[in-house]
Coordinates of C-alpha atoms in Angstrom, one line a residue:
Chain Z
X1 CA -21.5 63.2 7.3
X2 CA -18.7 61.8 5.2
X3 CA -16.2 63.7 7.4
X4 CA -16.9 61.3 10.1
X5 CA -15.3 58.3 8.4
X6 CA -11.5 57.8 8.8
X7 CA -11.2 56.6 5.3
X8 CA -12.8 59.8 3.9
X9 CA -10.3 61.9 5.7
X10 CA -7.6 59.8 4.1
X11 CA -9.1 60.6 0.7
X12 CA -9.0 64.3 1.3
X13 CA -5.3 64.0 2.4
X14 CA -4.1 62.6 -1.0
X15 CA -1.1 64.5 -2.3
X16 CA -0.5 66.1 1.1
X17 CA 2.4 65.5 3.5
X18 CA 1.4 63.0 6.2
X19 CA 3.2 61.8 9.3
X20 CA 2.8 58.1 10.1
X21 CA 3.6 56.4 13.5
X22 CA 4.2 52.7 13.2
X23 CA 4.4 49.9 15.7
X24 CA 8.0 49.3 16.9
X25 CA 8.6 53.0 17.4
X26 CA 9.1 53.8 13.7
X27 CA 8.0 57.1 12.3
X28 CA 7.7 58.0 8.6
X29 CA 6.8 61.2 6.7
X30 CA 5.9 61.5 3.1
X31 CA 3.4 62.6 0.5
X32 CA 0.3 60.4 0.5
X33 CA -0.2 59.0 -3.0
X34 CA -2.6 56.2 -2.3
X35 CA -4.3 54.0 0.2
X36 CA -6.8 51.2 0.5
X37 CA -9.4 50.0 3.0
X38 CA -6.8 48.1 5.0
X39 CA -4.9 51.3 5.6
X40 CA -2.2 50.1 3.3
X41 CA -0.5 53.3 2.1
X42 CA 1.7 54.6 -0.7
X43 CA 4.0 57.5 0.4
X44 CA 6.2 59.4 -2.1
X45 CA 9.4 61.0 -1.0
X46 CA 9.2 59.0 2.3
X47 CA 11.6 59.6 5.1
X48 CA 12.3 57.5 8.2
X49 CA 12.3 60.2 10.9
X50 CA 13.4 57.7 13.6
X51 CA 16.9 57.7 12.1
X52 CA 19.2 60.6 12.8
X53 CA 19.7 62.1 10.2
X54 CA 16.4 61.0 8.5
X55 CA 16.7 58.2 6.1
X56 CA 15.4 58.8 2.5
X57 CA 13.2 55.9 1.4
X58 CA 11.7 57.3 -1.9
X59 CA 8.4 55.7 -2.7
X60 CA 7.1 53.1 -0.2
X61 CA 4.2 50.8 0.2
X62 CA 3.3 50.6 3.9
X63 CA 1.4 47.6 5.1
X64 CA -1.6 48.9 7.1
X65 CA -1.4 46.6 10.1
X66 CA 1.8 48.3 11.2
X67 CA 0.1 51.8 11.5
X68 CA -0.7 53.2 14.9
X69 CA -1.7 56.7 13.7
X70 CA -1.5 59.0 10.8
X71 CA -1.5 62.7 10.9
X72 CA -2.7 64.4 7.7
X73 CA -1.1 67.7 8.8
X74 CA 2.2 66.1 8.0
X75 CA 4.1 68.4 10.2
X76 CA 6.5 66.9 12.7
X77 CA 4.7 67.1 16.1
X78 CA 5.5 70.1 18.3
X79 CA 6.1 69.8 22.0
X80 CA 3.9 72.2 23.8
X81 CA 5.2 74.1 26.8
X82 CA 4.3 72.3 30.0
X83 CA 1.2 73.8 31.6
X84 CA -1.8 72.6 33.5
X85 CA -3.1 70.6 30.5
X86 CA -3.8 67.5 32.6
Chain O
X1 CA -31.5 49.5 24.0
X2 CA -29.1 51.4 21.7
X3 CA -27.2 52.5 24.8
X4 CA -26.0 48.9 25.2
X5 CA -23.8 49.0 22.1
X6 CA -20.2 50.3 22.3
X7 CA -20.5 51.8 18.8
X8 CA -23.6 53.8 19.8
X9 CA -21.8 55.4 22.7
X10 CA -19.1 56.4 20.3
X11 CA -21.7 58.1 18.1
X12 CA -23.0 60.1 21.1
X13 CA -19.4 61.2 21.9
X14 CA -18.8 62.9 18.5
X15 CA -17.3 66.4 18.9
X16 CA -16.5 65.7 22.6
X17 CA -13.1 65.3 24.2
X18 CA -12.1 61.7 24.5
X19 CA -9.2 60.0 26.2
X20 CA -7.7 57.0 24.4
X21 CA -5.3 54.4 25.9
X22 CA -3.3 52.5 23.3
X23 CA -1.2 49.4 23.4
X24 CA 2.4 50.1 24.1
X25 CA 1.5 52.5 26.9
X26 CA 0.6 55.4 24.7
X27 CA -2.2 57.8 25.8
X28 CA -3.9 60.4 23.5
X29 CA -6.6 63.0 24.1
X30 CA -8.5 64.9 21.5
X31 CA -11.9 65.8 20.1
X32 CA -13.6 62.8 18.4
X33 CA -14.5 63.8 14.9
X34 CA -15.2 60.4 13.4
X35 CA -14.9 56.6 13.7
X36 CA -15.9 53.4 11.9
X37 CA -16.8 49.9 12.9
X38 CA -13.2 48.8 13.4
X39 CA -12.8 51.5 16.1
X40 CA -10.6 53.5 13.7
X41 CA -10.9 57.0 15.0
X42 CA -10.4 60.6 13.9
X43 CA -9.3 62.9 16.7
X44 CA -8.9 66.7 16.2
X45 CA -6.4 68.7 18.3
X46 CA -4.9 65.5 19.5
X47 CA -2.2 65.4 22.1
X48 CA 0.1 62.6 23.2
X49 CA -0.2 62.7 27.0
X50 CA 2.6 60.2 27.4
X51 CA 5.1 62.8 26.5
X52 CA 6.1 65.4 29.0
X53 CA 5.1 68.1 28.1
X54 CA 2.2 66.7 26.0
X55 CA 3.0 66.5 22.2
X56 CA 0.6 68.3 19.9
X57 CA -0.4 66.1 17.0
X58 CA -3.2 68.1 15.3
X59 CA -5.7 65.9 13.5
X60 CA -4.9 62.2 13.6
X61 CA -6.3 59.0 12.2
X62 CA -5.9 56.2 14.8
X63 CA -6.0 52.6 13.7
X64 CA -8.5 50.8 15.8
X65 CA -6.5 47.7 16.6
X66 CA -4.1 49.7 18.8
X67 CA -6.9 50.9 21.1
X68 CA -7.2 49.4 24.6
X69 CA -9.9 51.7 25.9
X70 CA -11.5 55.0 25.2
X71 CA -13.1 57.3 27.7
X72 CA -15.7 59.6 26.4
X73 CA -15.4 61.9 29.4
X74 CA -12.2 63.0 27.9
X75 CA -10.9 64.1 31.3
X76 CA -7.5 62.9 32.3
X77 CA -8.1 60.2 34.9
X78 CA -8.0 61.1 38.6
X79 CA -6.4 59.1 41.2
X80 CA -8.8 58.5 44.0
X81 CA -7.6 58.5 47.6
X82 CA -6.8 55.0 48.9
X83 CA -9.7 53.5 50.8
X84 CA -11.2 50.1 51.2
X85 CA -12.4 49.9 47.6
X86 CA -11.1 46.4 47.0
Chain A
X1 CA -29.6 26.0 27.1
X2 CA -29.1 29.8 26.7
X3 CA -27.0 29.7 29.9
X4 CA -24.3 27.9 28.0
X5 CA -23.3 30.8 25.7
X6 CA -20.7 33.3 27.0
X7 CA -22.6 36.1 25.3
X8 CA -25.8 35.2 27.2
X9 CA -24.1 35.4 30.5
X10 CA -22.9 38.9 29.5
X11 CA -26.5 39.9 28.8
X12 CA -27.6 38.8 32.3
X13 CA -24.7 40.8 33.8
X14 CA -25.8 44.2 32.5
X15 CA -26.0 46.9 35.2
X16 CA -23.9 44.7 37.5
X17 CA -20.3 45.2 38.7
X18 CA -17.8 43.2 36.7
X19 CA -14.1 42.7 37.0
X20 CA -12.1 42.6 33.8
X21 CA -8.6 41.3 33.4
X22 CA -6.8 42.7 30.3
X23 CA -3.7 41.7 28.5
X24 CA -0.6 43.5 29.8
X25 CA -1.6 42.9 33.4
X26 CA -4.2 45.6 33.5
X27 CA -7.3 45.1 35.7
X28 CA -10.5 47.2 35.6
X29 CA -13.8 47.1 37.5
X30 CA -17.0 48.9 36.7
X31 CA -20.7 48.5 36.0
X32 CA -21.4 46.8 32.7
X33 CA -23.6 49.0 30.6
X34 CA -23.2 47.4 27.2
X35 CA -21.3 45.0 25.0
X36 CA -21.2 43.5 21.5
X37 CA -20.3 40.2 19.9
X38 CA -16.6 41.1 19.8
X39 CA -16.6 41.4 23.6
X40 CA -16.2 45.2 23.2
X41 CA -17.6 46.5 26.5
X42 CA -19.0 49.7 28.0
X43 CA -18.2 50.1 31.7
X44 CA -19.6 52.9 33.9
X45 CA -17.7 54.2 36.9
X46 CA -14.7 52.2 35.8
X47 CA -11.6 52.0 37.9
X48 CA -8.1 50.8 37.0
X49 CA -7.3 48.5 39.9
X50 CA -3.7 48.0 38.8
X51 CA -3.0 51.5 40.0
X52 CA -2.5 52.1 43.7
X53 CA -4.7 53.9 44.6
X54 CA -7.2 52.8 42.0
X55 CA -7.6 55.3 39.1
X56 CA -11.1 56.6 38.3
X57 CA -11.8 56.4 34.6
X58 CA -15.5 57.2 34.5
X59 CA -17.3 55.6 31.5
X60 CA -15.0 53.6 29.2
X61 CA -15.3 51.7 26.0
X62 CA -13.0 48.6 26.2
X63 CA -11.9 47.0 22.9
X64 CA -12.7 43.3 23.2
X65 CA -9.4 41.9 21.9
X66 CA -7.6 43.1 25.0
X67 CA -9.8 41.1 27.4
X68 CA -8.5 37.9 29.0
X69 CA -11.4 37.3 31.4
X70 CA -14.4 38.9 32.8
X71 CA -16.0 38.0 36.1
X72 CA -19.6 39.0 36.5
X73 CA -19.4 38.8 40.3
X74 CA -17.5 42.1 40.1
X75 CA -15.9 41.4 43.4
X76 CA -12.1 41.7 43.6
X77 CA -10.8 38.1 43.7
X78 CA -10.1 36.6 47.1
X79 CA -7.1 34.6 48.0
X80 CA -8.1 31.4 49.5
X81 CA -6.1 29.9 52.3
X82 CA -3.6 27.3 51.1
X83 CA -4.9 23.7 51.3
X84 CA -4.7 20.6 49.3
X85 CA -6.6 22.1 46.4
X86 CA -4.2 20.8 43.7
Chain E
X1 CA -17.3 10.5 14.1
X2 CA -18.4 13.3 16.3
X3 CA -15.7 12.5 18.8
X4 CA -13.2 13.7 16.4
X5 CA -14.2 17.4 16.7
X6 CA -12.6 19.5 19.4
X7 CA -15.9 21.3 19.9
X8 CA -17.8 18.1 20.5
X9 CA -15.4 17.1 23.2
X10 CA -16.1 20.5 24.9
X11 CA -19.8 19.7 24.7
X12 CA -19.3 16.4 26.6
X13 CA -17.3 18.2 29.2
X14 CA -20.1 20.6 30.3
X15 CA -20.5 20.6 34.1
X16 CA -17.2 18.9 34.6
X17 CA -14.0 20.3 36.1
X18 CA -11.6 21.6 33.4
X19 CA -8.0 22.9 33.6
X20 CA -7.2 25.7 31.2
X21 CA -3.7 27.0 30.3
X22 CA -3.6 30.5 29.0
X23 CA -1.0 32.5 27.2
X24 CA 1.1 34.5 29.6
X25 CA 1.6 31.5 31.9
X26 CA -1.8 31.8 33.5
X27 CA -3.6 28.6 34.6
X28 CA -7.2 28.4 35.6
X29 CA -9.4 25.6 36.9
X30 CA -13.2 25.5 37.1
X31 CA -16.5 23.8 36.2
X32 CA -17.3 24.3 32.5
X33 CA -20.7 25.9 32.2
X34 CA -20.6 27.1 28.6
X35 CA -18.6 27.8 25.5
X36 CA -19.0 29.0 21.9
X37 CA -17.2 28.3 18.6
X38 CA -14.4 30.8 19.4
X39 CA -13.5 28.8 22.5
X40 CA -14.9 31.5 24.6
X41 CA -15.6 29.7 27.9
X42 CA -17.7 30.1 31.0
X43 CA -16.2 28.6 34.1
X44 CA -18.0 28.4 37.5
X45 CA -16.0 28.4 40.8
X46 CA -12.9 29.3 38.8
X47 CA -9.5 29.5 40.5
X48 CA -6.3 31.0 39.3
X49 CA -3.8 28.2 40.0
X50 CA -0.8 30.4 39.1
X51 CA -1.3 32.3 42.3
X52 CA -0.1 30.8 45.6
X53 CA -2.5 30.2 47.3
X54 CA -4.9 29.8 44.4
X55 CA -7.1 32.9 43.7
X56 CA -10.9 32.4 43.8
X57 CA -12.5 34.2 40.8
X58 CA -16.1 32.8 41.0
X59 CA -17.8 32.7 37.6
X60 CA -15.6 33.9 34.7
X61 CA -16.0 34.4 31.0
X62 CA -12.7 33.6 29.3
X63 CA -12.0 35.0 25.9
X64 CA -11.0 32.1 23.6
X65 CA -8.0 33.7 22.0
X66 CA -6.1 33.5 25.2
X67 CA -6.5 29.7 25.5
X68 CA -3.5 27.4 24.8
X69 CA -5.0 24.2 26.0
X70 CA -7.9 22.8 28.0
X71 CA -8.0 19.5 29.8
X72 CA -11.4 18.1 30.4
X73 CA -10.0 15.9 33.2
X74 CA -9.8 18.9 35.3
X75 CA -7.2 17.4 37.5
X76 CA -4.1 19.4 38.1
X77 CA -1.4 17.7 36.0
X78 CA 0.8 15.1 37.6
X79 CA 4.5 14.9 37.1
X80 CA 5.4 11.4 36.1
X81 CA 8.6 9.9 37.4
X82 CA 11.5 10.3 35.0
X83 CA 11.9 7.2 32.7
X84 CA 13.0 6.6 29.2
X85 CA 9.9 8.3 27.8
X86 CA 11.7 10.3 25.2
Chain C
X1 CA -3.6 14.4 -4.9
X2 CA -5.2 14.4 -1.5
X3 CA -1.8 13.7 0.1
X4 CA -0.8 17.3 -0.8
X5 CA -3.2 18.9 1.7
X6 CA -1.9 19.4 5.3
X7 CA -5.4 18.6 6.6
X8 CA -5.5 15.3 4.8
X9 CA -2.3 14.2 6.5
X10 CA -3.9 15.0 9.8
X11 CA -6.7 12.8 8.9
X12 CA -4.4 9.9 8.2
X13 CA -2.6 10.5 11.6
X14 CA -5.7 9.9 13.7
X15 CA -5.1 7.5 16.6
X16 CA -1.3 7.8 16.1
X17 CA 1.3 9.4 18.4
X18 CA 2.0 13.0 17.3
X19 CA 4.6 15.5 18.5
X20 CA 3.4 19.1 18.7
X21 CA 5.6 22.2 19.0
X22 CA 3.8 25.2 20.3
X23 CA 4.6 28.9 20.5
X24 CA 6.4 29.8 23.7
X25 CA 8.7 26.8 23.5
X26 CA 6.2 24.3 24.7
X27 CA 6.3 20.8 23.3
X28 CA 3.5 18.2 23.7
X29 CA 3.1 14.6 22.7
X30 CA 0.0 12.5 22.6
X31 CA -2.3 10.3 20.5
X32 CA -4.3 12.4 18.0
X33 CA -8.0 11.8 18.5
X34 CA -9.4 14.7 16.6
X35 CA -8.9 18.0 14.9
X36 CA -10.7 20.7 12.9
X37 CA -9.9 23.1 10.1
X38 CA -8.4 25.6 12.5
X39 CA -5.8 23.0 13.6
X40 CA -7.5 22.8 16.9
X41 CA -6.5 19.3 18.2
X42 CA -7.6 16.7 20.6
X43 CA -4.7 14.7 22.1
X44 CA -5.2 11.6 24.4
X45 CA -2.6 10.7 27.0
X46 CA -0.9 14.0 26.3
X47 CA 2.4 14.8 28.0
X48 CA 4.2 18.2 28.2
X49 CA 7.8 17.3 27.2
X50 CA 9.1 20.7 28.1
X51 CA 8.9 19.7 31.8
X52 CA 11.5 17.4 33.3
X53 CA 10.2 14.8 34.0
X54 CA 7.3 15.1 31.4
X55 CA 4.0 16.3 32.8
X56 CA 1.0 14.1 32.2
X57 CA -2.0 16.1 31.0
X58 CA -4.5 13.3 30.1
X59 CA -6.8 14.4 27.3
X60 CA -6.3 17.9 26.1
X61 CA -7.9 20.3 23.6
X62 CA -5.2 22.4 22.0
X63 CA -6.2 25.7 20.3
X64 CA -4.8 25.7 16.8
X65 CA -3.3 29.1 16.8
X66 CA -0.6 28.1 19.2
X67 CA 0.7 25.4 17.0
X68 CA 4.0 25.8 15.1
X69 CA 4.4 22.3 13.8
X70 CA 3.1 18.8 14.3
X71 CA 5.0 15.7 13.5
X72 CA 2.8 12.7 12.8
X73 CA 5.7 10.3 13.5
X74 CA 5.2 11.1 17.1
X75 CA 8.7 10.2 18.0
X76 CA 10.7 12.7 20.0
X77 CA 13.1 14.2 17.5
X78 CA 16.6 12.8 17.2
X79 CA 19.7 14.8 17.0
X80 CA 21.7 13.7 14.1
X81 CA 25.5 13.5 14.3
X82 CA 27.1 16.7 13.0
X83 CA 28.2 16.4 9.4
X84 CA 28.4 18.6 6.4
X85 CA 24.6 18.9 6.2
X86 CA 24.5 22.6 5.7
Chain U
X1 CA 0.9 35.0 -15.8
X2 CA 0.5 32.2 -13.3
X3 CA 4.2 32.6 -12.3
X4 CA 3.3 35.8 -10.6
X5 CA 1.3 34.2 -7.8
X6 CA 3.2 33.0 -4.7
X7 CA 0.9 30.0 -4.5
X8 CA 1.8 28.9 -8.0
X9 CA 5.4 28.9 -7.2
X10 CA 4.7 26.7 -4.3
X11 CA 2.9 24.3 -6.6
X12 CA 6.0 24.0 -8.8
X13 CA 8.2 23.4 -5.8
X14 CA 6.4 20.2 -4.8
X15 CA 8.8 17.3 -4.1
X16 CA 11.8 19.7 -4.0
X17 CA 13.9 20.7 -1.1
X18 CA 12.8 23.9 0.5
X19 CA 14.2 26.1 3.2
X20 CA 11.7 27.7 5.6
X21 CA 12.4 30.6 8.0
X22 CA 9.9 30.8 10.9
X23 CA 9.1 33.5 13.4
X24 CA 11.2 33.1 16.5
X25 CA 14.4 32.4 14.6
X26 CA 13.6 28.8 13.7
X27 CA 14.8 27.5 10.4
X28 CA 13.7 24.2 8.8
X29 CA 14.6 22.3 5.7
X30 CA 12.8 19.5 4.0
X31 CA 11.1 18.2 0.9
X32 CA 7.8 20.0 0.2
X33 CA 5.0 17.4 0.0
X34 CA 2.0 19.6 0.3
X35 CA 0.6 23.0 1.1
X36 CA -2.7 24.9 1.3
X37 CA -3.8 28.5 0.8
X38 CA -2.9 29.5 4.3
X39 CA 0.7 28.5 3.6
X40 CA 0.3 25.5 5.9
X41 CA 3.0 23.1 4.7
X42 CA 3.9 19.4 4.7
X43 CA 7.6 18.8 4.7
X44 CA 9.2 15.3 4.5
X45 CA 12.5 14.5 6.0
X46 CA 12.4 17.8 7.8
X47 CA 15.4 19.1 9.8
X48 CA 15.6 21.9 12.3
X49 CA 18.7 23.8 11.2
X50 CA 18.7 26.0 14.2
X51 CA 19.9 23.2 16.3
X52 CA 23.5 22.2 16.2
X53 CA 23.7 19.4 15.0
X54 CA 20.5 19.7 13.0
X55 CA 17.5 18.0 14.6
X56 CA 15.7 15.3 12.5
X57 CA 11.9 15.8 12.6
X58 CA 10.7 13.4 10.0
X59 CA 7.4 14.5 8.4
X60 CA 6.0 17.7 9.8
X61 CA 2.9 19.8 9.3
X62 CA 3.9 23.5 9.6
X63 CA 1.2 26.0 10.5
X64 CA 1.4 28.8 7.9
X65 CA 1.2 31.8 10.2
X66 CA 4.6 31.0 11.6
X67 CA 6.3 31.3 8.2
X68 CA 8.4 34.3 7.3
X69 CA 9.9 33.1 4.1
X70 CA 10.3 30.0 2.1
X71 CA 13.1 29.4 -0.4
X72 CA 12.3 26.8 -3.1
X73 CA 15.9 26.4 -3.9
X74 CA 16.2 24.5 -0.6
X75 CA 19.9 25.2 -0.3
X76 CA 21.1 26.6 2.9
X77 CA 21.8 30.3 2.2
X78 CA 25.3 31.3 1.3
X79 CA 27.1 34.3 2.7
X80 CA 28.4 36.3 -0.2
X81 CA 31.8 38.0 0.2
X82 CA 31.4 41.6 1.3
X83 CA 31.5 44.0 -1.6
X84 CA 29.8 47.2 -2.6
X85 CA 26.4 45.5 -2.8
X86 CA 24.6 48.2 -0.8
Chain H
X1 CA -7.0 56.7 -10.4
X2 CA -5.4 53.2 -10.4
X3 CA -2.2 54.8 -9.1
X4 CA -3.9 55.3 -5.8
X5 CA -4.1 51.7 -4.9
X6 CA -1.1 50.1 -3.2
X7 CA -1.7 46.8 -5.1
X8 CA -1.5 48.7 -8.4
X9 CA 1.9 50.1 -7.6
X10 CA 3.0 46.6 -6.8
X11 CA 1.9 45.5 -10.3
X12 CA 4.0 48.2 -11.9
X13 CA 7.0 47.2 -9.9
X14 CA 7.1 43.6 -11.3
X15 CA 10.6 42.7 -12.5
X16 CA 12.2 45.6 -10.7
X17 CA 14.4 45.6 -7.7
X18 CA 12.5 46.2 -4.4
X19 CA 13.6 46.7 -0.9
X20 CA 11.4 45.0 1.8
X21 CA 11.5 45.8 5.5
X22 CA 10.1 43.0 7.7
X23 CA 9.0 42.8 11.3
X24 CA 11.9 41.7 13.5
X25 CA 14.3 44.1 11.9
X26 CA 14.9 41.9 8.8
X27 CA 15.6 43.7 5.5
X28 CA 15.6 41.9 2.1
X29 CA 16.2 43.1 -1.4
X30 CA 15.4 41.3 -4.6
X31 CA 13.6 41.4 -8.0
X32 CA 9.8 41.3 -7.6
X33 CA 8.5 38.4 -9.6
X34 CA 5.0 38.1 -8.1
X35 CA 2.6 39.0 -5.4
X36 CA -1.0 38.5 -4.3
X37 CA -3.6 40.4 -2.4
X38 CA -2.2 39.4 1.0
X39 CA 1.1 41.1 0.1
X40 CA 2.7 37.6 -0.2
X41 CA 5.7 38.2 -2.4
X42 CA 8.0 36.3 -4.7
X43 CA 11.5 37.8 -4.9
X44 CA 14.2 36.5 -7.2
X45 CA 17.9 36.8 -6.4
X46 CA 16.9 37.8 -2.9
X47 CA 19.5 39.0 -0.4
X48 CA 19.2 39.4 3.4
X49 CA 20.8 42.8 4.0
X50 CA 20.6 42.5 7.7
X51 CA 23.5 40.0 7.6
X52 CA 27.0 41.3 7.0
X53 CA 28.0 40.4 4.4
X54 CA 24.5 40.1 2.8
X55 CA 23.1 36.5 2.7
X56 CA 22.1 35.2 -0.8
X57 CA 18.7 33.5 -0.5
X58 CA 17.9 32.9 -4.2
X59 CA 14.2 32.9 -4.9
X60 CA 12.0 33.3 -1.9
X61 CA 8.3 33.4 -1.1
X62 CA 7.7 36.0 1.6
X63 CA 4.5 35.8 3.7
X64 CA 2.8 39.1 3.6
X65 CA 2.0 39.5 7.2
X66 CA 5.7 40.0 8.0
X67 CA 6.0 43.0 5.7
X68 CA 6.3 46.5 7.2
X69 CA 7.1 48.4 4.0
X70 CA 8.3 47.8 0.5
X71 CA 10.1 50.3 -1.6
X72 CA 9.9 49.8 -5.3
X73 CA 12.9 51.9 -5.9
X74 CA 14.9 49.0 -4.7
X75 CA 17.8 51.1 -3.8
X76 CA 19.2 50.7 -0.3
X77 CA 18.0 53.8 1.5
X78 CA 20.4 56.8 1.8
X79 CA 21.0 58.7 4.9
X80 CA 20.5 62.4 4.1
X81 CA 22.7 65.0 5.7
X82 CA 21.2 66.4 8.9
X83 CA 19.4 69.6 8.3
X84 CA 16.3 71.3 9.6
X85 CA 14.0 68.7 8.1
X86 CA 12.0 68.3 11.3

C-alpha cells in the first residue's frame, strides 16, 4: 500500500540521482539527500541542466512549490523515436 | 455515493493509463501508481506528449498544483468531426 | 436557505450538462458526475470547446483551482443582440 | 457594527443586481443568489459584459479567487466628467 | 502598542478616504466602510483612478488578495520635485 | 537566539527607515511603524522610488504577499564598483 | 536522520555564505543570519548578483515564497566544461 503515496516513493529515492523539472523551464539533477512534506528537497552535487554546459550548484535546498515533477530514475529523459504512440 | 468524489475516481484508476494536462501546456501520459489528497501523482512509464517525438520520463512524481485535468481513460484525446455540437 | 450556497447548487447539478470556463482561456463541457469542496470536478463525456472541432476527452477530473466559472445550464453561451443593456 | 464586514454587505445584496470584475479583465453582471466565505458566488441571469454584445451565461457559479471587486449597485459603472478630482 | 498592527490602522481609518493600489496596475479611491482580516474591503463612493476620467463604481467589495497597498490618507499621491532623495 | 528569526529583526527595525522591494518591480522606502506575522507592513512617510521623481505616499499599509525583500538599513542600495566578487 | 530535512540543513548553514535564486530571475548572495519555517531568510551583507556590478543591499529580510533554491555553499555557481553529462 505504501507504494501508492508520492511521499513514500521519495523516501525510497534517498541517495539516488533524481531529475527535477521546475516552473519557469528550469531543470536540475542531483542526488536526493532529503525532503519534507512540502516537497522541499535537498539535492547534493546538483546541476542546472538548462544551462549549456550544465551549471554546477553543489548542495541546494529547493523550495517545493517550484517543482513540477521529479523523476527518481535520475536519468536525463530520452526522446523515443516517433511512432504511432498517440 | 463514493463515485461522486474526485479522489475516489482516482482510486479506481490505479494501475490504469491516465492522461494529465498540466499548467504551461504540458501533457503527460502514464500508468497511475499512486496519488495523495493534494493530487500529487506517481506515474510509471510516463511520457511527455508535448514533445515530438514523446519524451520518455520513466517513473515521475507530479506535484498536484500543476495539474489542470486528468483523464482516467488514458487515451490521447480524439478530435471529433465538426458538427452542430455548440 | 440551502440554495444560497454555491456548493449546494453543484449538488443539484449532478448528472446534468455543465459548462466550465478555466483559467488560460480553456472551456470544457460535460456531464457533472462528482465534485468536492475544493471545486474539484468529475465530468463525463467531457469536450474541450476551445478546440475547433471540439476535442473529446471522455471522463476527466478537473482540479478546482483552475475553474473561473461553471454554468449548470450546460448550454454554450448565447450572444444576445446588442441593445441598451449597459 | 455588522455593516463593517464585507461578508455582511454580500448578505444584504442577495437578489440584487451585482457587477463583478474578475482577474483577466473579465466583467460579469447578474443577480446575486448565493455566496460563501471564500467569495464563491452564484449569479442568476449572468452576462459577460466584456463581450460585445454581452454574452448570456444563465446561472453561474463563480470561484471566489478570480474576483477583484464586486459592486452591489449592479449598475454598469459611469464615467464621470473630468474635473479636478485628483 | 496597538498602533503597530496593520489591522489596527485599518480600524482607525474607517469612514475616511483611502487610496488602494491593486495588482494589475489598478488604483481605486473611496471611503472605507469596512474590512476583515483578509484585507477584504468595503469602499463607498469608489472611483477607479486608472481610468481617465475616473470611473464611478459606487459601493464596492474588494477582495483582499488583489491589494498591494492602501494609503489611509486617501489623497492621490503627489510627485515630489526631484532632489537628492536617493 | 531571537536574532535568528526574521520577525524579530522586523521588531528591532520599528521606527527606522526601511527599503522594501515588491513584486512587479516596485520599490518603496519609509519608516516602519508596524507589521504582523504575514509581513503586512505599515510605513510612514512612504515614497515610491520606482517613480522619477519619487512619489510621496504618506502612510501606507503594504500587503505582505507582495514583498520580495525588506532592508532594515533603509538606505537606497549602492552599486559597488565591479571587481572579482563573483 | 536530521540531515534529511531541508530545514535542518538551513540550521547548519547559519553564519555561512549562501546563494539564493529567486523567482523573477533575481539572484542574491549573503551570510545567513536567520530563517523560519516559511523559508523567510535574514541575510547579512547581501548583494544582488543580477545587477552588474553587484548591488550592495546590507542586511535583508527575504520573504520565503520568492525563493526557488538556496545553495549553502555560497559560491557563485561554476559552469562545468561541456561533456557527455546528459
